[in-house]
Structures are given as structure tokens and as C-alpha cells.
CSV table of C-alpha atoms in Angstrom, one decimal:
chain,number,residue,atom,x,y,z
A,232,MET,CA,-9.4,39.3,10.3
A,233,THR,CA,-8.8,40.1,13.9
A,234,ASN,CA,-11.1,37.8,15.8
A,235,PRO,CA,-9.0,34.7,16.7
A,236,ILE,CA,-10.1,31.1,16.0
A,237,HIS,CA,-9.7,29.0,19.2
A,238,ILE,CA,-8.4,25.4,19.1
A,239,VAL,CA,-8.6,23.1,22.1
A,240,GLY,CA,-6.0,20.4,22.1
A,241,GLY,CA,-2.4,20.5,20.9
A,242,GLY,CA,-2.1,17.0,19.4
A,243,LEU,CA,-1.5,16.3,15.8
A,244,ALA,CA,-5.0,17.4,14.7
A,245,GLY,CA,-5.0,20.6,16.7
A,246,SER,CA,-1.4,21.5,15.7
A,247,GLU,CA,-2.2,21.0,12.1
A,248,ALA,CA,-5.4,23.0,12.3
A,249,ALA,CA,-3.6,25.9,14.0
A,250,TRP,CA,-0.9,25.9,11.3
A,251,GLN,CA,-3.4,26.0,8.5
A,252,ILE,CA,-5.3,28.9,10.0
A,253,ALA,CA,-2.2,30.8,11.0
A,254,GLN,CA,-0.6,30.4,7.6
A,255,GLY,CA,-3.9,31.7,6.1
A,256,GLY,CA,-3.4,35.0,8.0
A,257,ARG,CA,-5.8,34.6,10.9
A,258,PRO,CA,-4.9,34.7,14.6
A,259,VAL,CA,-5.2,31.4,16.5
A,260,VAL,CA,-5.4,30.7,20.2
A,261,LEU,CA,-4.2,27.1,20.8
A,262,HIS,CA,-5.3,25.7,24.2
A,263,GLU,CA,-3.2,22.7,25.5
A,264,MET,CA,-3.8,21.3,29.0
A,265,ARG,CA,-0.4,19.7,29.4
A,266,PRO,CA,1.5,20.1,31.7
A,267,THR,CA,-1.2,21.6,33.8
A,268,ARG,CA,-3.1,18.3,33.5
A,269,GLY,CA,-1.6,15.1,32.2
A,270,THR,CA,-3.1,12.1,30.5
A,271,ASP,CA,-2.7,8.3,30.9
A,272,ALA,CA,-0.6,8.1,27.8
A,273,HIS,CA,1.4,11.3,27.3
A,274,GLN,CA,4.9,11.7,28.9
A,275,GLY,CA,5.9,15.2,28.1
A,276,ASP,CA,4.3,18.6,27.3
A,277,GLY,CA,5.4,19.0,23.7
A,278,LEU,CA,2.8,19.6,21.0
A,279,ALA,CA,1.9,16.6,18.6
A,280,GLU,CA,3.5,14.1,21.0
A,281,LEU,CA,3.3,10.6,19.6
A,282,VAL,CA,2.2,8.1,22.3
A,283,CYS,CA,1.6,4.8,20.5
A,284,SER,CA,4.0,4.3,17.6
A,285,ASN,CA,6.5,6.4,15.8
A,286,SER,CA,5.3,5.2,12.4
A,287,PHE,CA,3.2,7.2,9.9
A,288,ARG,CA,2.9,3.9,8.0
A,289,SER,CA,3.4,3.4,4.3
A,290,ASP,CA,4.8,6.3,2.2
A,291,ASP,CA,3.9,4.6,-1.1
A,292,ALA,CA,1.7,7.2,-2.9
A,293,ASN,CA,1.0,4.9,-5.8
A,294,GLY,CA,-0.1,1.7,-4.1
A,295,ASN,CA,-1.2,2.6,-0.6
A,296,ALA,CA,-4.0,4.8,0.6
A,297,VAL,CA,-2.1,6.3,3.6
A,298,GLY,CA,0.9,7.0,1.3
A,299,LEU,CA,-1.5,8.8,-1.0
A,300,LEU,CA,-2.8,10.8,2.0
A,301,HIS,CA,0.8,11.8,2.9
A,302,GLN,CA,1.2,13.1,-0.7
A,303,GLU,CA,-2.1,15.0,-0.5
A,304,MET,CA,-1.3,16.6,2.8
A,305,ARG,CA,2.2,17.7,1.5
A,306,SER,CA,0.4,19.4,-1.4
A,307,LEU,CA,-1.6,21.4,1.1
A,308,ASN,CA,1.5,22.4,3.1
A,309,SER,CA,0.9,20.2,6.1
A,310,LEU,CA,3.1,21.0,9.1
A,311,ILE,CA,2.8,17.5,10.4
A,312,LEU,CA,4.2,16.0,7.2
A,313,ARG,CA,6.9,18.6,7.0
A,314,ALA,CA,8.0,17.8,10.5
A,315,ALA,CA,7.8,14.1,9.8
A,316,ASP,CA,9.9,14.4,6.7
A,317,ALA,CA,12.5,16.4,8.5
A,318,ASN,CA,12.8,13.9,11.4
A,319,GLN,CA,12.4,10.6,9.6
A,320,VAL,CA,14.2,7.4,10.7
A,321,PRO,CA,14.8,4.3,8.6
A,322,ALA,CA,11.7,2.0,8.5
A,323,GLY,CA,11.6,0.1,5.3
A,324,GLY,CA,8.6,1.3,3.2
A,325,ALA,CA,7.2,3.3,6.0
A,326,LEU,CA,7.6,6.9,7.1
A,327,ALA,CA,8.7,6.7,10.7
A,328,VAL,CA,10.1,9.5,12.8
A,329,ASP,CA,12.3,10.4,15.8
A,330,ARG,CA,9.3,11.1,18.0
A,331,GLU,CA,11.1,13.7,20.2
A,332,GLY,CA,12.6,15.6,17.3
A,333,PHE,CA,9.2,15.5,15.5
A,334,SER,CA,7.4,17.0,18.5
A,335,ARG,CA,10.1,19.7,19.0
A,336,ALA,CA,9.8,20.7,15.4
A,337,VAL,CA,6.0,21.1,15.5
A,338,THR,CA,6.1,22.9,18.9
A,339,ALA,CA,8.8,25.3,17.6
A,340,ALA,CA,6.9,26.1,14.4
A,341,LEU,CA,3.8,27.0,16.3
A,342,GLU,CA,5.4,28.8,19.2
A,343,ASP,CA,7.4,31.0,16.7
A,344,HIS,CA,4.4,31.8,14.5
A,345,PRO,CA,3.3,35.4,14.8
A,346,ASN,CA,-0.4,34.4,14.4
A,347,VAL,CA,-0.4,31.7,17.1
A,348,THR,CA,-0.9,32.2,20.8
A,349,LEU,CA,-0.3,29.0,22.9
A,350,VAL,CA,-2.2,28.9,26.2
A,351,ARG,CA,-1.3,26.2,28.6
A,352,GLU,CA,-4.6,25.5,30.4
A,353,GLU,CA,-7.4,22.9,30.6
A,354,VAL,CA,-10.7,23.7,29.0
A,355,ALA,CA,-12.8,21.8,31.5
A,356,GLY,CA,-16.2,22.3,29.9
A,357,LEU,CA,-17.6,23.5,26.6
A,358,PRO,CA,-15.8,26.6,25.3
A,359,PRO,CA,-17.6,29.9,26.0
A,360,GLU,CA,-20.0,31.1,23.3
A,361,ALA,CA,-18.0,34.3,23.3
A,362,TRP,CA,-15.0,32.5,21.7
A,363,GLY,CA,-17.0,32.1,18.5
A,364,SER,CA,-15.4,29.7,16.0
A,365,THR,CA,-13.7,26.9,17.9
A,366,ILE,CA,-12.2,23.6,16.9
A,367,LEU,CA,-12.2,20.8,19.5
A,368,ALA,CA,-9.2,18.6,18.8
A,369,THR,CA,-8.9,16.9,22.2
A,370,GLY,CA,-8.2,13.5,20.8
A,371,PRO,CA,-9.2,10.1,22.1
A,372,LEU,CA,-8.1,11.2,25.6
A,373,THR,CA,-10.6,14.0,25.9
A,374,SER,CA,-10.9,15.0,29.6
A,375,PRO,CA,-13.9,13.6,31.3
A,376,ALA,CA,-15.4,17.0,32.0
A,377,LEU,CA,-15.3,18.1,28.4
A,378,ALA,CA,-16.6,14.7,27.2
A,379,GLU,CA,-19.5,15.0,29.6
A,380,ALA,CA,-20.3,18.5,28.4
A,381,VAL,CA,-20.3,17.4,24.8
A,382,GLY,CA,-22.5,14.5,25.7
A,383,ALA,CA,-25.0,16.8,27.5
A,384,LEU,CA,-25.1,19.2,24.5
A,385,THR,CA,-25.7,16.5,21.9
A,386,GLY,CA,-28.0,14.3,23.9
A,387,LYS,CA,-26.1,11.2,22.6
A,388,GLU,CA,-23.5,9.1,24.3
A,389,SER,CA,-20.0,8.9,22.9
A,390,LEU,CA,-18.7,5.5,21.7
A,391,ALA,CA,-15.4,4.3,23.1
A,392,PHE,CA,-12.7,1.6,22.5
A,393,PHE,CA,-9.3,0.7,24.0
A,394,ASP,CA,-6.0,1.6,22.4
A,395,ALA,CA,-2.8,0.1,23.6
A,396,ILE,CA,0.9,1.2,23.5
A,397,ALA,CA,3.8,-0.9,22.4
A,398,PRO,CA,7.0,-1.3,24.5
A,399,ILE,CA,10.3,0.4,23.5
A,400,VAL,CA,13.6,-1.4,23.9
A,401,HIS,CA,17.2,0.0,24.3
A,402,ARG,CA,19.1,-1.0,21.2
A,403,ASP,CA,22.3,-1.9,23.1
A,404,SER,CA,20.4,-4.5,25.2
A,405,ILE,CA,19.5,-6.6,22.1
A,406,ASP,CA,21.6,-9.7,21.4
A,407,MET,CA,22.8,-9.2,17.9
A,408,GLY,CA,24.1,-12.8,17.9
A,409,LYS,CA,20.5,-13.8,17.5
A,410,ALA,CA,18.8,-10.8,16.0
A,411,TRP,CA,19.6,-9.1,12.6
A,412,PHE,CA,18.8,-6.1,10.6
A,413,GLN,CA,16.5,-6.6,7.5
A,414,SER,CA,13.4,-5.1,6.0
A,415,ARG,CA,10.8,-7.5,4.7
A,416,TYR,CA,11.8,-8.5,1.2
A,417,ASP,CA,14.7,-6.0,1.7
A,418,LYS,CA,12.4,-3.1,0.8
A,419,ALA,CA,13.9,0.3,1.3
A,420,GLY,CA,11.6,3.1,2.3
A,421,PRO,CA,12.1,6.9,2.9
A,422,GLY,CA,15.5,7.3,4.5
A,423,GLY,CA,16.0,3.6,4.7
A,424,THR,CA,18.4,1.0,3.3
A,425,GLY,CA,16.4,-2.2,3.1
A,426,ALA,CA,17.8,-3.3,6.4
A,427,ASP,CA,15.7,-1.1,8.8
A,428,TYR,CA,14.1,-3.5,11.2
A,429,LEU,CA,15.6,-5.7,13.9
A,430,ASN,CA,14.3,-9.2,13.6
A,431,CYS,CA,14.2,-11.8,16.4
A,432,PRO,CA,13.4,-15.4,15.2
A,433,MET,CA,11.4,-18.1,16.9
A,434,ASP,CA,11.1,-21.8,16.2
A,435,ARG,CA,7.8,-23.6,16.6
A,436,GLU,CA,8.4,-24.6,20.2
A,437,GLN,CA,9.4,-21.1,21.2
A,438,TYR,CA,6.5,-19.6,19.4
A,439,GLU,CA,3.9,-21.9,21.0
A,440,ALA,CA,5.3,-21.3,24.5
A,441,PHE,CA,5.2,-17.6,23.8
A,442,VAL,CA,1.6,-17.6,22.7
A,443,ALA,CA,0.7,-19.6,25.8
A,444,ALA,CA,2.5,-17.2,28.1
A,445,LEU,CA,0.7,-14.2,26.5
A,446,ILE,CA,-2.7,-15.8,27.1
A,447,ALA,CA,-1.9,-16.8,30.6
A,448,GLY,CA,-0.1,-13.6,31.6
A,449,GLU,CA,-1.7,-11.3,34.2
A,450,LYS,CA,-3.6,-8.4,32.5
A,451,THR,CA,-4.7,-4.9,33.5
A,452,VAL,CA,-8.0,-5.1,35.4
A,453,PHE,CA,-10.7,-3.0,33.9
A,454,LYS,CA,-12.9,-0.7,35.9
A,455,GLU,CA,-16.6,-1.8,35.8
A,456,TRP,CA,-17.6,1.0,33.5
A,457,GLU,CA,-14.8,0.1,31.0
A,458,ALA,CA,-15.5,-3.7,30.8
A,459,SER,CA,-17.8,-3.5,27.8
A,460,THR,CA,-15.8,-1.1,25.8
A,461,PRO,CA,-14.7,-2.7,22.4
A,462,TYR,CA,-11.2,-2.7,21.0
A,463,PHE,CA,-10.4,-1.2,17.7
A,464,ASP,CA,-9.3,-4.1,15.4
A,465,GLY,CA,-6.5,-2.1,13.9
A,466,CYS,CA,-4.7,-1.8,17.2
A,467,LEU,CA,-5.4,-5.0,19.1
A,468,PRO,CA,-3.3,-5.9,22.1
A,469,ILE,CA,-0.9,-8.7,21.3
A,470,GLU,CA,-2.4,-11.0,23.9
A,471,VAL,CA,-5.9,-10.4,22.5
A,472,MET,CA,-4.7,-11.4,19.0
A,473,ALA,CA,-3.1,-14.5,20.6
A,474,GLU,CA,-6.5,-15.4,22.2
A,475,ARG,CA,-8.1,-15.4,18.7
A,476,GLY,CA,-6.1,-18.5,17.6
A,477,SER,CA,-2.7,-20.1,17.9
A,478,GLU,CA,-1.7,-19.1,14.4
A,479,THR,CA,-3.1,-15.5,14.5
A,480,LEU,CA,0.2,-13.8,15.4
A,481,ARG,CA,2.1,-15.8,12.7
A,482,HIS,CA,-0.2,-14.2,10.1
A,483,GLY,CA,0.0,-10.8,11.7
A,484,PRO,CA,2.8,-8.9,13.4
A,485,MET,CA,5.0,-12.0,13.8
A,486,LYS,CA,4.8,-13.3,10.2
A,487,PRO,CA,8.1,-14.7,9.1
A,488,VAL,CA,7.8,-14.1,5.3
A,489,GLY,CA,10.3,-12.1,3.3
A,490,LEU,CA,13.1,-12.5,5.9
A,491,THR,CA,16.2,-14.7,6.1
A,492,ASN,CA,18.2,-15.2,9.3
A,493,PRO,CA,21.9,-14.7,8.4
A,494,HIS,CA,22.9,-16.5,11.6
A,495,ASN,CA,21.1,-19.6,10.3
A,496,PRO,CA,20.2,-19.0,6.6
A,497,THR,CA,19.1,-22.6,5.8
A,498,VAL,CA,16.5,-22.7,8.6
A,499,LYS,CA,13.2,-20.9,8.1
A,500,ALA,CA,12.0,-19.2,11.3
A,501,TYR,CA,8.5,-20.2,12.4
A,502,ALA,CA,7.7,-16.7,13.6
A,503,ILE,CA,9.6,-13.4,13.8
A,504,VAL,CA,9.3,-10.4,16.2
A,505,GLN,CA,10.3,-7.1,14.5
A,506,LEU,CA,11.5,-4.0,16.2
A,507,ARG,CA,11.6,-0.6,14.4
A,508,GLN,CA,13.9,2.3,15.1
A,509,ASP,CA,12.2,4.9,17.3
A,510,ASN,CA,14.7,7.8,17.5
A,511,ALA,CA,17.2,9.5,15.3
A,512,LEU,CA,20.2,8.2,17.3
A,513,GLY,CA,19.1,4.6,16.7
A,514,THR,CA,19.3,3.9,20.4
A,515,LEU,CA,15.6,3.0,20.9
A,516,PHE,CA,13.5,0.4,19.0
A,517,ASN,CA,9.8,-0.3,19.5
A,518,MET,CA,8.2,-3.7,19.2
A,519,VAL,CA,6.1,-3.6,16.1
A,520,GLY,CA,2.5,-4.7,16.7
A,521,PHE,CA,3.1,-5.4,20.4
A,522,GLN,CA,0.5,-3.1,21.9
A,523,THR,CA,-0.4,-4.8,25.2
A,524,LYS,CA,-2.5,-4.6,28.4
A,525,LEU,CA,-0.2,-7.1,30.3
A,526,ARG,CA,0.9,-5.8,33.6
A,527,HIS,CA,4.4,-4.3,33.5
A,528,ALA,CA,6.1,-7.2,35.4
A,529,GLU,CA,4.5,-9.7,33.1
A,530,GLN,CA,5.7,-7.8,30.0
A,531,THR,CA,9.3,-7.9,31.2
A,532,ARG,CA,9.1,-11.6,32.0
A,533,ILE,CA,7.3,-12.7,28.8
A,534,PHE,CA,9.0,-10.4,26.3
A,535,ARG,CA,12.5,-11.5,27.6
A,536,THR,CA,11.7,-15.0,26.4
A,537,ILE,CA,11.9,-13.7,22.8
A,538,PRO,CA,15.3,-14.8,21.3
A,539,GLY,CA,17.6,-11.8,21.2
A,540,LEU,CA,15.6,-10.0,24.0
A,541,GLU,CA,16.7,-12.2,26.9
A,542,ASN,CA,18.5,-9.2,28.5
A,543,ALA,CA,16.3,-6.4,27.0
A,544,GLU,CA,16.1,-3.1,28.9
A,545,PHE,CA,12.9,-1.3,28.3
A,546,ALA,CA,12.8,2.5,27.9
A,547,ARG,CA,9.0,2.3,28.1
A,548,LEU,CA,6.7,-0.6,28.7
A,549,GLY,CA,3.3,-1.1,27.1
A,550,GLY,CA,0.1,0.4,28.4
A,551,LEU,CA,-3.6,0.8,27.8
A,552,HIS,CA,-5.9,3.8,27.6
A,553,ARG,CA,-9.6,4.3,26.9
A,554,ASN,CA,-10.3,6.2,23.7
A,555,THR,CA,-13.5,8.2,23.1
A,556,TYR,CA,-15.0,9.2,19.8
A,557,LEU,CA,-18.2,10.8,18.5
A,558,ASP,CA,-21.0,9.2,16.5
A,559,SER,CA,-19.9,11.7,13.9
A,560,PRO,CA,-22.2,10.9,11.0
A,561,ARG,CA,-25.2,11.8,13.2
A,562,LEU,CA,-23.5,14.7,15.1
A,563,LEU,CA,-21.4,16.5,12.6
A,564,ASP,CA,-22.1,18.3,9.3
A,565,ALA,CA,-20.1,18.0,6.1
A,566,THR,CA,-17.6,20.6,7.3
A,567,LEU,CA,-17.1,18.9,10.7
A,568,ARG,CA,-19.3,21.4,12.6
A,569,LEU,CA,-21.4,20.1,15.5
A,570,LYS,CA,-25.0,20.3,14.4
A,571,ALA,CA,-26.2,21.2,17.9
A,572,ARG,CA,-23.8,24.1,18.0
A,573,PRO,CA,-22.3,25.1,14.7
A,574,SER,CA,-19.7,27.4,16.1
A,575,LEU,CA,-17.9,24.2,17.3
A,576,ARG,CA,-15.9,22.0,15.0
A,577,PHE,CA,-14.3,18.7,15.8
A,578,ALA,CA,-11.0,17.4,14.4
A,579,GLY,CA,-8.8,14.4,14.9
A,580,GLN,CA,-9.4,11.0,16.5
A,581,ILE,CA,-12.4,12.2,18.5
A,582,THR,CA,-14.3,12.3,15.1
A,583,GLY,CA,-13.8,8.6,14.5
A,584,CYS,CA,-10.8,8.5,12.3
A,585,GLU,CA,-7.9,6.2,13.3
A,586,GLY,CA,-4.2,6.8,13.0
A,587,TYR,CA,-1.7,9.7,13.3
A,588,VAL,CA,-1.9,10.7,9.6
A,589,GLU,CA,-5.7,10.5,9.5
A,590,SER,CA,-6.0,12.6,12.7
A,591,ALA,CA,-3.7,15.3,11.3
A,592,ALA,CA,-5.5,15.2,7.9
A,593,VAL,CA,-8.9,15.9,9.6
A,594,GLY,CA,-7.2,18.7,11.5
A,595,LEU,CA,-5.9,20.1,8.3
A,596,MET,CA,-9.4,20.2,6.8
A,597,ALA,CA,-11.0,21.5,10.0
A,598,GLY,CA,-8.6,24.4,9.9
A,599,ARG,CA,-9.3,25.2,6.3
A,600,TYR,CA,-13.0,24.9,6.8
A,601,ALA,CA,-12.8,27.3,9.8
A,602,LEU,CA,-10.5,29.7,7.9
A,603,ALA,CA,-12.8,29.9,4.9
A,604,GLU,CA,-15.9,30.4,7.0
A,605,ALA,CA,-14.3,33.2,8.9
A,606,ALA,CA,-13.6,34.9,5.6
A,607,GLY,CA,-17.2,34.5,4.6
A,608,GLN,CA,-16.4,31.9,2.0
A,609,ALA,CA,-17.2,28.2,1.6
A,610,LEU,CA,-14.9,25.5,0.3
A,611,ALA,CA,-16.2,23.3,-2.4
A,612,PRO,CA,-16.7,19.7,-1.2
A,613,LEU,CA,-13.5,17.6,-1.4
A,614,PRO,CA,-13.7,15.1,-4.3
A,615,PRO,CA,-14.6,11.8,-2.8
A,616,THR,CA,-12.1,10.2,-5.1
A,617,THR,CA,-9.2,11.7,-3.0
A,618,ALA,CA,-7.8,10.3,0.2
A,619,LEU,CA,-8.8,13.4,2.1
A,620,GLY,CA,-12.3,13.4,0.6
A,621,ALA,CA,-12.8,9.7,1.3
A,622,LEU,CA,-11.8,10.1,4.9
A,623,ILE,CA,-14.0,13.2,5.5
A,624,GLY,CA,-16.8,11.4,3.8
A,625,HIS,CA,-16.5,8.4,6.1
A,626,ILE,CA,-16.6,10.6,9.2
A,627,THR,CA,-19.5,12.8,8.1
A,628,GLY,CA,-21.6,10.2,6.3
A,629,GLY,CA,-20.0,6.8,6.9
A,630,HIS,CA,-22.3,3.9,7.6
A,631,LEU,CA,-25.4,6.1,8.2
A,632,GLU,CA,-28.4,4.2,7.0
A,633,ALA,CA,-31.3,6.0,5.4
A,634,GLY,CA,-33.6,7.3,8.0
A,635,ALA,CA,-31.2,6.5,10.8
A,636,GLU,CA,-30.4,10.1,11.5
A,637,ALA,CA,-34.0,10.7,12.6
A,638,ASP,CA,-34.1,7.6,14.7
A,639,ALA,CA,-32.0,7.9,17.9
A,640,ASN,CA,-32.5,4.2,18.6
A,641,ALA,CA,-31.5,3.0,15.2
A,642,PRO,CA,-28.5,0.6,15.3
A,643,ARG,CA,-25.2,2.3,14.4
A,644,SER,CA,-22.3,0.7,12.6
A,645,PHE,CA,-19.9,3.7,12.6
A,646,GLN,CA,-16.5,2.7,13.8
A,647,PRO,CA,-13.0,4.2,13.8
A,648,MET,CA,-11.3,3.7,10.5
A,649,ASN,CA,-7.9,4.1,8.9
A,650,VAL,CA,-7.9,5.5,5.4
A,651,ASN,CA,-8.1,2.7,2.9
A,652,PHE,CA,-9.1,2.1,-0.7
A,653,GLY,CA,-12.4,0.6,0.4
A,654,LEU,CA,-13.6,4.2,1.2
A,655,PHE,CA,-13.0,5.4,-2.3
A,656,PRO,CA,-15.7,5.4,-5.1
A,657,PRO,CA,-15.1,2.5,-7.5
A,658,LEU,CA,-13.3,3.1,-10.8
A,659,GLU,CA,-15.7,3.6,-13.7
A,660,ARG,CA,-13.6,1.2,-15.7
A,661,MET,CA,-11.3,-1.5,-14.4
A,662,PRO,CA,-7.7,-1.2,-15.8
A,663,ARG,CA,-6.5,-3.5,-18.5
A,664,ASN,CA,-3.0,-4.4,-19.6
A,665,GLU,CA,-1.3,-3.1,-22.8
A,666,THR,CA,-3.0,-5.7,-25.0
A,667,GLY,CA,-6.5,-4.8,-23.6
A,668,ARG,CA,-6.7,-8.1,-21.7
A,669,ARG,CA,-8.6,-8.1,-18.4
A,670,LEU,CA,-6.2,-8.6,-15.5
A,671,ARG,CA,-6.3,-11.0,-12.6
A,672,GLY,CA,-4.5,-11.5,-9.3
A,673,PRO,CA,-1.6,-9.3,-8.1
A,674,GLU,CA,-1.3,-7.5,-11.4
A,675,LYS,CA,-4.9,-6.5,-11.3
A,676,ALA,CA,-4.6,-5.3,-7.7
A,677,ALA,CA,-1.5,-3.2,-8.4
A,678,LEU,CA,-2.9,-1.5,-11.5
A,679,LYS,CA,-6.2,-0.8,-9.7
A,680,LYS,CA,-4.4,0.9,-6.9
A,681,ARG,CA,-2.4,2.9,-9.4
A,682,ALA,CA,-5.5,3.9,-11.2
A,683,LEU,CA,-7.2,5.0,-8.0
A,684,THR,CA,-4.1,7.1,-6.9
A,685,ASP,CA,-3.7,8.7,-10.4
A,686,ARG,CA,-7.4,9.7,-10.3
A,687,ALA,CA,-7.0,11.1,-6.8
A,688,ARG,CA,-4.0,13.2,-7.8
A,689,THR,CA,-5.8,14.6,-10.8
A,690,ASP,CA,-9.0,15.4,-8.9
A,691,LEU,CA,-7.2,17.0,-5.9
A,692,ALA,CA,-5.1,19.2,-8.2
A,693,ALA,CA,-8.3,20.4,-9.9
A,694,TRP,CA,-9.9,21.1,-6.5
A,695,ILE,CA,-6.9,23.1,-5.3
A,696,ALA,CA,-6.8,25.1,-8.5
A,697,GLY,CA,-10.6,25.8,-8.3
A,698,GLU,CA,-10.3,26.9,-4.7
A,699,GLY,CA,-7.5,29.3,-5.6
A,700,PHE,CA,-5.3,28.0,-2.7
A,701,SER,CA,-1.9,29.6,-2.5
A,702,GLN,CA,0.8,27.5,-0.9
A,703,ALA,CA,1.7,28.9,2.5
A,704,ALA,CA,5.2,30.3,2.9
A,705,GLU,CA,7.9,27.9,3.9
């Protein structure tokens, strides 16, 4: 096992793939273009840099699909989850991390690994055939030259959408005479206390003025070639949400439910802006759900109208970048190989998954697929009942209508997707309560999720045992 597997891209997916392969005993060459060439979103040159949020979302493995995905990745010795757990910051029911500590941990693990060679260079076109097995994990910010080369090879255009970055505020610039700490419904998550978010309340007049300012604010001007690119609904800019209706934000990132203002406990806020801790020191907080394409001067002006943020100092203002992803159901096989050139695999957000955890999960499986192939073996298909299996299934077969693969002009509905229970096969039997009565409402939903997650754990354990995986050394 001397021929190295090459990986292009040192984000979450590339880093996870490199770790899985290296821990399996095979050499890896990891190519990362930063700092030789930067991107519109990254600020440093560390591996697995988080550019949008510091949250890996819910860590509830019994009632949430992404929490289940966390658990499955931990069972497969994920470097990304190990680094996240070691660098977590309070965030209610979510797993959030100190982004700098997290990146340092991933970078150190790979730089110190005897089977990993880190090369700081841009791979401007398709990797040479001589490299053999290669994983492209260049993310949604794939360099134009590489994206064009992939397009030329496949004969199909990539799809694209815009992704926006939320602002980060210095904690000591927030007015605690108006803001307060509390998690929604006082829920305590990993490393949390039930008081993990900073909350800034608005009355109706303040909210309506804020929505009007968002809509009227000066926005980033798109280039002509970007104008028709759709947004991903899971990461809409705050002002785009505002344009969809005056009450949209109150039922989204600014919903006031489950929170009580201790400064004025008898008055219910009409809307609430939440900020989540962004670093281990607790000196930085990001504005939850406030991805934006407002110009920087407009962000400062409008966001300082939020009660408690009148004197806010911003460590980073929001931004906007164009994300690119493949029409993966048509272009990739079941093990993430490019059909037009099987020596190339793809991993991460460029495949059409959405989210940090999902990106790393696809990297994990791309690494294991490549490792098995290099050893002359083949992994059994992941059970579609697992979070990993459901996610890979969406990418490699999601929304591909019968006969569409042979018809290049057939309409395509494949879009970036977070892991969710809608991707899982339905239960053979709906759960009932202890008396055998059919359930309704919240009780039914909770037991259904528990049944889905229990099934997933059982099926993944059987898959791991059947594949003979040994857990990598700590």
C-alpha cells in the first residue's frame, strides 16, 4: 500500500477523507490552495476553516437527523466530530465550536499524521491521470479553472446557488441592560447551561421598522453571470426572507417563542434576535440566521437599530459568495466516482449536500470508498435507513426520474439538501403507545423519530460489523 491517494481541498470533507484513509494505513497527499490562493469567504489558511456559522446544529441523536449523523460519524472515528467535541462552546441543544480552536485541532491532527503529506498549492485543472485515485473535495468555492475543467470533462454545466455569511459581534459591545442570556425553552445542549444565547427583544414598531430597513437597504450588486443563480432555501439572506412577507422573520430566525425577557418579564417581545457564542473565550457572538448580502455600511447602520446592539462592534460583517455543485445523480456512481473518469471521486458540498456535518460525512465515506478500492475490496452499500446511507443515496440517486439519465435535456430537480428524516425509508410499522393505541400529534412525531433513529443505529452497527471495520487508534 505505497501508492498515495490524492485529495484536492483541505476543507471539512477533504480533511475527513484524508484522516479516514491515513488511519486505514495508506499514504495521502492533501492539496490545499490556501494561502497560495485565497477565496471570497476564507480568512486564514487552516484546514477545515468554518466560514459561515460555528454551529454543527442539533446534537440530539434520538430526535434529529443531523444529531443522528453526528452519532454515526463518531462511531466511524470522524476527525471532524472529534475536533468539534474537543472545542465545543455552549449553544443550547446544538453542537457549536470555537472555530479557531476547531481548525487548529484538525490541522494539527493531519500535519502530525505520518501517512499524510500536506501540499500547499492550487490544482488549477483536472488532476493528472498519473495520480491515480483522487478525491476532489474543493467545496462550493471550487476555483474557476478546476470547475471549468470538470464541466468540460462531463459535458454538463454545474448548478450554482448563493450562500451568505452572518456577522460576528464583540460580546463587550452588547448592551446587557437590554439583552439577556437564555436558550429557547431553557434547553441545555452539549456543554451548555440552558442560557447559551444572547437575546435582543423587539416590540412590534421596532420589528416593522427593522423589516422595512432590511428591504430598503443597499445590497451587493450581482455580476451579470450571477443574476439568475438561485439561493439555497436553508441559508437565505435575512433581507431575502424579509422580502417574502412581513411576518416571515417572526416565524423564522427572529421567533420570540420559548423566551422571557428578565428586564421586562410581563411583556412578551414581538420578535427576538439571537446571538450564539462563536469562540471558547466567549468574546465573540454571531447573529443567528442573519446571513446577508447587504453592503457593509448598511449592515452596520441597520443592525445597530436592534435593541442591545446600538453600539455593536463587529469582528466580521456578513458577506456573500457563489456556491457551485454538481448534478451528482447523473454524474456520480454509488461510491461517488465520476462516471466520465472513475479515478476521480467527489466529496463535500460540491456533490450537492448542504451543511458542515453533511459535507464532512460525505468526505468520510469518500475516504472509506477510496481506501477499500485501493485494497481491492468493495464496501457493502450503506443501509438507506441510516443517516449516512440516506445522505449518500440522495446525492447519488436523489430526484433522478426514470429515463432522465439518458436524456440530457430532461428537467432536473436535484438541489442541495441537509440530512433530514424525509430522506429515510418509511417505517414498516408506525409506532404505537403502550396500550397499542395509534398516536397523533407531537407524541406520534416524537416516537416516530425515535423509531427511525433506533432502526438506524441497529442497521449501522450491523453494517460496521459486517464490513469488519476496526476503530482507528485515538
